[in-house]
Short mmCIF file of C-alpha atoms in Angstrom, two decimals:
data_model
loop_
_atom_site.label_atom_id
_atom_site.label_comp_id
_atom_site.label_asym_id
_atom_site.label_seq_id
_atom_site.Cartn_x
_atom_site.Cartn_y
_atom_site.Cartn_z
CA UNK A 1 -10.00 10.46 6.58
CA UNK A 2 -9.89 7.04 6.25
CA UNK A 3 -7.12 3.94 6.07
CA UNK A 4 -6.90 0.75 4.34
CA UNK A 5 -3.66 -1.31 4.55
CA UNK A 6 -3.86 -4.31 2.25
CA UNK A 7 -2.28 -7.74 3.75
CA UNK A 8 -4.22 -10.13 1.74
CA UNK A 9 -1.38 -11.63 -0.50
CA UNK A 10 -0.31 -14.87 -0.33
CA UNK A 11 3.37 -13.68 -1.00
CA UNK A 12 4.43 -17.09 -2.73
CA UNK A 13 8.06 -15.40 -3.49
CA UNK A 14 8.35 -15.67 0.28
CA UNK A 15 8.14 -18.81 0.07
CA UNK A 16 8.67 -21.27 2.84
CA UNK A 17 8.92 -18.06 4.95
CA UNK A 18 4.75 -17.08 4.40
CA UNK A 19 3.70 -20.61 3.96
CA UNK A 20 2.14 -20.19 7.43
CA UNK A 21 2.53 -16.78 7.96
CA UNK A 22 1.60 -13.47 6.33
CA UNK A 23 4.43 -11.74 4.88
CA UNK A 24 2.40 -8.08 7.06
CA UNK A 25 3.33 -9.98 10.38
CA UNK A 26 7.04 -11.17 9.57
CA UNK A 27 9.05 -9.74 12.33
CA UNK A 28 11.47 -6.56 11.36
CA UNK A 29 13.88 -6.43 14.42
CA UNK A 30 11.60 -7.81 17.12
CA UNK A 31 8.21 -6.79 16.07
CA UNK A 32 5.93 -7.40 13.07
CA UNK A 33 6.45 -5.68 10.10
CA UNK A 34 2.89 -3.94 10.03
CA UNK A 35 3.26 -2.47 13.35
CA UNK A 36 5.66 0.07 11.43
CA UNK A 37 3.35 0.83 9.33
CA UNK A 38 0.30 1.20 12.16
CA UNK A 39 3.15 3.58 14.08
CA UNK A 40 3.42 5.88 11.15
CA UNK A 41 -0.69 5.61 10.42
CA UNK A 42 -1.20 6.60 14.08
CA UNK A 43 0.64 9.87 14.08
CA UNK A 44 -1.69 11.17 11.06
CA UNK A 45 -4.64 12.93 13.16
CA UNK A 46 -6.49 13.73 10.13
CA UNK A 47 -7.20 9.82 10.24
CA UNK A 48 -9.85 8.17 12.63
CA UNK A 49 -10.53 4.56 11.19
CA UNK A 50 -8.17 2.19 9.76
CA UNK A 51 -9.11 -1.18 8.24
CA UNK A 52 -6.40 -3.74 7.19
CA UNK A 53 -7.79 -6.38 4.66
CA UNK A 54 -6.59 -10.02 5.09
CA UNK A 55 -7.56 -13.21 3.46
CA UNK A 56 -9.11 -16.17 5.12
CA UNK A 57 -6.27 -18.56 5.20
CA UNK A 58 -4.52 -15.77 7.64
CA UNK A 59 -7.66 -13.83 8.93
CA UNK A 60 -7.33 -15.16 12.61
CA UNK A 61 -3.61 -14.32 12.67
CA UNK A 62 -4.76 -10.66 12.21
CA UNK A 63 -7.23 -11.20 14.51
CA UNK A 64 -5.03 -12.39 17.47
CA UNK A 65 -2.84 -9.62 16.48
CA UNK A 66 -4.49 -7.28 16.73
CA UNK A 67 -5.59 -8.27 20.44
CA UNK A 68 -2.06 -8.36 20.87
CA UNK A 69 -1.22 -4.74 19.95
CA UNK A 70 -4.45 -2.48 20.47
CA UNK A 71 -3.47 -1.21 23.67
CA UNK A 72 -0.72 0.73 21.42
CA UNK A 73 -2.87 2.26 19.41
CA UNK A 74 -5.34 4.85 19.66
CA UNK A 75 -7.60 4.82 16.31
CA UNK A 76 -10.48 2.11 15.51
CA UNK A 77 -9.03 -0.60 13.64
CA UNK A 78 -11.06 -3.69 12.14
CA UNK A 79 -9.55 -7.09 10.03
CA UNK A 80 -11.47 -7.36 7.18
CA UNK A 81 -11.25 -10.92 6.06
CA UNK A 82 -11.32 -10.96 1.57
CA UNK A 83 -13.07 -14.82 2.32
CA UNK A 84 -10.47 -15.41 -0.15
CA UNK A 85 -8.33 -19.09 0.76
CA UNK A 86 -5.39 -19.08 -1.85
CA UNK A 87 -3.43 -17.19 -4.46
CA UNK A 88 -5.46 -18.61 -7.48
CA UNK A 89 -8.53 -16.83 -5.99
CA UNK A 90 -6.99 -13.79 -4.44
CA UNK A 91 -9.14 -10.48 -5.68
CA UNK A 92 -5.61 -8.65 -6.27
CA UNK A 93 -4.54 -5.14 -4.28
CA UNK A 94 -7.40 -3.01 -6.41
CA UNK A 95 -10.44 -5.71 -5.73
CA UNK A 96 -8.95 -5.93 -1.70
CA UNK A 97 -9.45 -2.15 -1.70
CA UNK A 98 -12.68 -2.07 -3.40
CA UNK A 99 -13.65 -5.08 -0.76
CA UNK A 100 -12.65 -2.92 1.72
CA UNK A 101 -14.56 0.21 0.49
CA UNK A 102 -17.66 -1.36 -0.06
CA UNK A 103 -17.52 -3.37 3.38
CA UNK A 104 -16.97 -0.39 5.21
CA UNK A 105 -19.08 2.11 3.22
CA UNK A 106 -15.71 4.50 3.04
CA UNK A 107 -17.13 7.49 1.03
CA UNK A 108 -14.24 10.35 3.05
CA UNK A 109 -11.06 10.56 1.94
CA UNK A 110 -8.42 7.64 2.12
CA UNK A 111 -4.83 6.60 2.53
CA UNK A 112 -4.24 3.06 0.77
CA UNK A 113 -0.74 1.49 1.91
CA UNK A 114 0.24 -1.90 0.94
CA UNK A 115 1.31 -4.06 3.94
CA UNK A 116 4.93 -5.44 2.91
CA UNK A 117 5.97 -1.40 2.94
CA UNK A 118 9.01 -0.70 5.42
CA UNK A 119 9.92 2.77 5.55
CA UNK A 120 10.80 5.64 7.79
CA UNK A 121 9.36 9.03 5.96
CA UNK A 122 6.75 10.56 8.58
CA UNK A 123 3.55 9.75 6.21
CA UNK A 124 1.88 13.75 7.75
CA UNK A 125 3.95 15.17 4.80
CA UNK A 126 2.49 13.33 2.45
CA UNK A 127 -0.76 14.14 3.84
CA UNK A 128 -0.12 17.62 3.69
CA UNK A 129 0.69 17.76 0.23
CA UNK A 130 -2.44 15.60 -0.89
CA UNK A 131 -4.25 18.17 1.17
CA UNK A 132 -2.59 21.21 -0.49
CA UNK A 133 -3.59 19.88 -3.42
CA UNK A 134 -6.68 18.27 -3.42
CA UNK A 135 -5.56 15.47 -5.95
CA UNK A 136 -4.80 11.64 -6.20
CA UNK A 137 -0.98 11.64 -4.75
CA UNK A 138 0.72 8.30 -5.34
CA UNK A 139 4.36 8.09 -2.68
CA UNK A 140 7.13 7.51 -4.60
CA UNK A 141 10.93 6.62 -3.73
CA UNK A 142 14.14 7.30 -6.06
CA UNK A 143 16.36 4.02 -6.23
CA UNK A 144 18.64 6.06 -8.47
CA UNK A 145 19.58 3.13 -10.43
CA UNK A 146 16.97 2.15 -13.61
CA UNK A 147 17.69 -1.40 -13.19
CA UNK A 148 16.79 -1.83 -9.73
CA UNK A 149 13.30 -0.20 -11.15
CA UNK A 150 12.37 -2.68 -13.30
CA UNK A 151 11.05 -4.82 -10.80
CA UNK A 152 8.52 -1.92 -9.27
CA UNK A 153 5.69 0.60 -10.96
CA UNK A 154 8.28 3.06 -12.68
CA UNK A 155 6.66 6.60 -12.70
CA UNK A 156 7.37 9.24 -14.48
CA UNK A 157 6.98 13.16 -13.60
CA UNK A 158 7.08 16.85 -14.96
CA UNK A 159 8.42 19.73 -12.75
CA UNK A 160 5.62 20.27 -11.15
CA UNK A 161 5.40 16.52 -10.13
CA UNK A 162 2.67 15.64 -12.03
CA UNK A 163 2.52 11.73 -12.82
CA UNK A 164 2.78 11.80 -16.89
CA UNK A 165 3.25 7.83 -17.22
CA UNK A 166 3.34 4.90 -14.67
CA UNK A 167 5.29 1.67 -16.28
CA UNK A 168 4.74 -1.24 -14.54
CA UNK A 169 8.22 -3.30 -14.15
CA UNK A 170 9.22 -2.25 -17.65
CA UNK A 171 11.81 -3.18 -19.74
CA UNK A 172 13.31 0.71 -20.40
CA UNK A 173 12.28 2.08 -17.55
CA UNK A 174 11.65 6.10 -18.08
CA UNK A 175 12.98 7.52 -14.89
CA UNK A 176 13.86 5.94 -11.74
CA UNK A 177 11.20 6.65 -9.68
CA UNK A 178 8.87 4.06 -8.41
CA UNK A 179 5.89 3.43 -6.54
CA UNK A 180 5.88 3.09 -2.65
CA UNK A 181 2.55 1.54 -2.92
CA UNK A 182 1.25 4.44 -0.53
CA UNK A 183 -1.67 5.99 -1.90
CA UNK A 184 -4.31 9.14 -1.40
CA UNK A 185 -7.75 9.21 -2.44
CA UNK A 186 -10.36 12.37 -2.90
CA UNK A 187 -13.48 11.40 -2.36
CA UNK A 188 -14.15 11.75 -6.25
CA UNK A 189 -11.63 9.21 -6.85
CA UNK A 190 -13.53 6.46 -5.01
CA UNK A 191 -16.37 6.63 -7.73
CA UNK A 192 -13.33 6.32 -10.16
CA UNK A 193 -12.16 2.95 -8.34
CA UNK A 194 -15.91 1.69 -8.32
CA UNK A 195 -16.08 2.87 -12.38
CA UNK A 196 -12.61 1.15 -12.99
CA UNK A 197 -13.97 -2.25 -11.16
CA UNK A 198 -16.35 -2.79 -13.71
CA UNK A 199 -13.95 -2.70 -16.74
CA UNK A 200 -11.70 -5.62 -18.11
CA UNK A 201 -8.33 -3.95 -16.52
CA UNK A 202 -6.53 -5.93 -13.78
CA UNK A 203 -7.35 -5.68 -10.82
CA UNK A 204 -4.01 -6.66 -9.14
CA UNK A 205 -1.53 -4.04 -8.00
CA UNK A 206 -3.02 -0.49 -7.41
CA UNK A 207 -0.33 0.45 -9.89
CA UNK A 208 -2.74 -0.60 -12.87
CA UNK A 209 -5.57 1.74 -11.24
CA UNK A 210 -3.02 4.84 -11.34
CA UNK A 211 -2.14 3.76 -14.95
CA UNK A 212 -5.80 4.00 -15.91
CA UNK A 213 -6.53 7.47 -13.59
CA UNK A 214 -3.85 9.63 -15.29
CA UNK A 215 -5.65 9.09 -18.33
CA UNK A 216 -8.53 10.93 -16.87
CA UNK A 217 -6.98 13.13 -13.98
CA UNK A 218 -4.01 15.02 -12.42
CA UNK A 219 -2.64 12.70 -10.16
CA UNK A 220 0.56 13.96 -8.48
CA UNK A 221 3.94 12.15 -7.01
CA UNK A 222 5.36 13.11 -3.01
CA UNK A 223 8.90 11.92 -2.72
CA UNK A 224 9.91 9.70 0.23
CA UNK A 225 13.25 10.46 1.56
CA UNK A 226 14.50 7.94 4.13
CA UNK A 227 15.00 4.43 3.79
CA UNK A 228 12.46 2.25 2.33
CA UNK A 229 12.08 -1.31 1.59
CA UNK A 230 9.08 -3.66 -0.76
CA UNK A 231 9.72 -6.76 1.55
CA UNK A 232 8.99 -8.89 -1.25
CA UNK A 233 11.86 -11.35 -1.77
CA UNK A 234 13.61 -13.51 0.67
CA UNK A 235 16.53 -11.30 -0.20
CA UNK A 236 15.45 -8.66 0.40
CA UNK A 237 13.82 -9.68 4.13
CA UNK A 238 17.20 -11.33 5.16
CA UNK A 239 18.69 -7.56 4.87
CA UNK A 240 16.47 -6.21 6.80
CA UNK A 241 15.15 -8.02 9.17
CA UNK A 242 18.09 -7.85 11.86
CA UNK A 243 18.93 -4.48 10.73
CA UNK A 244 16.48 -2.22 10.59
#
């Protein structure tokens, strides 16, 4: 199995904060917010190559990072840089992972996690689960309040937790369970994300990829318990970022 964590976003809601640096490297209580993720990536043993996508303005800010940090980690890790150099040319989460497929000719399995994700659920489970059942599983998180959802991908489930719909930031939201933006991929579904890159869809948020896969596939929902945070206002990074 494979990783790709997507940190190519200019994050211009961050604003003056990510003017110079990437929202994936803002520090969360002395270290940078991606190094929570990497923690949780590194327990999975099922996974034995992680990638983390960038863009070019921020590329070498990865790089030095990651010279920084490897010592910690185990796994093979590259920075892919997009070659993209602002937010009116970014290719959008789905193109980065595409990027990122086709760079590193990725044809096993694959967990996608977007890089602004702060959370503490132990990612194995989720793992398990996509393993158990050999489908798409998309990590979701209850905010238990529908108008906190309307700013995230609002899913929607059966009992079996089967996605049915995936809403994203609507009005009326259905339920109040949203995206995580933590993803698993069959290798089936990666000829799916290659099929859906040559449509007219967006090609932003992997939400819109979902969206168009339920349509033609079971794709299934694994809760998150925990805490969990989308670092993507100021607001919401001032919480946290003492605290955590």
């Amino acid at each position: 199995m494979k990783a790709v964590i997507l940190c190519a976003g200019y994050a211009t809601r961050l604003y003056p904060l990510t003017l110079s640096t990437p929202k994936s490297l803002l520090p969360v209580a002395g270290k940078p917010l991606l190094n929570y993720i990497m923690e949780k990536i590194e327990k999975i043993n099922e996974i034995d190559e992680i990638s983390i996508v960038t863009n070019d303005k921020f590329y070498m800010q990865f790089v030095w990072w990651l010279n920084q940090n490897k010592k910690d980690f185990r796994k093979s890790i590259e920075i892919i840089n997009d070659n993209t150099t602002s937010n009116e040319t970014r290719l959008g989460g789905i193109g980065d992972l595409w990027f990122a497929i086709e760079k590193k000719s990725i044809t096993d399995k694959l967990l996608v996690v977007l890089g602004d994700n702060l959370f503490d659920s132990d990612l194995s489970e989720i793992v398990d689960f996509f393993e158990e059942k050999n489908k798409c599983i998309v990590g979701v998180y209850d905010l238990k309040n529908k108008e906190n959802a309307k700013k995230f991908g609002v899913i929607n489930v059966d009992d079996n937790n089967k996605i049915i719909s995936f809403e994203e930031k609507p009005e009326n939201p259905k339920s109040t369970l949203i995206s995580t933006g933590i993803y698993l991929f069959t290798k089936k579904d990666l000829k799916k994300i290659q099929e859906y890159m040559k449509t007219e869809n967006p090609k932003d948020g992997p939400g819109y990829l979902i969206r168009h896969l339920i349509s033609h596939e079971e794709i299934f929902a694994f809760k998150l318990e925990g805490k969990w945070y989308d670092i993507g206002s100021k607001e919401t990074y001032e919480e946290i970022k003492d605290n955590w």
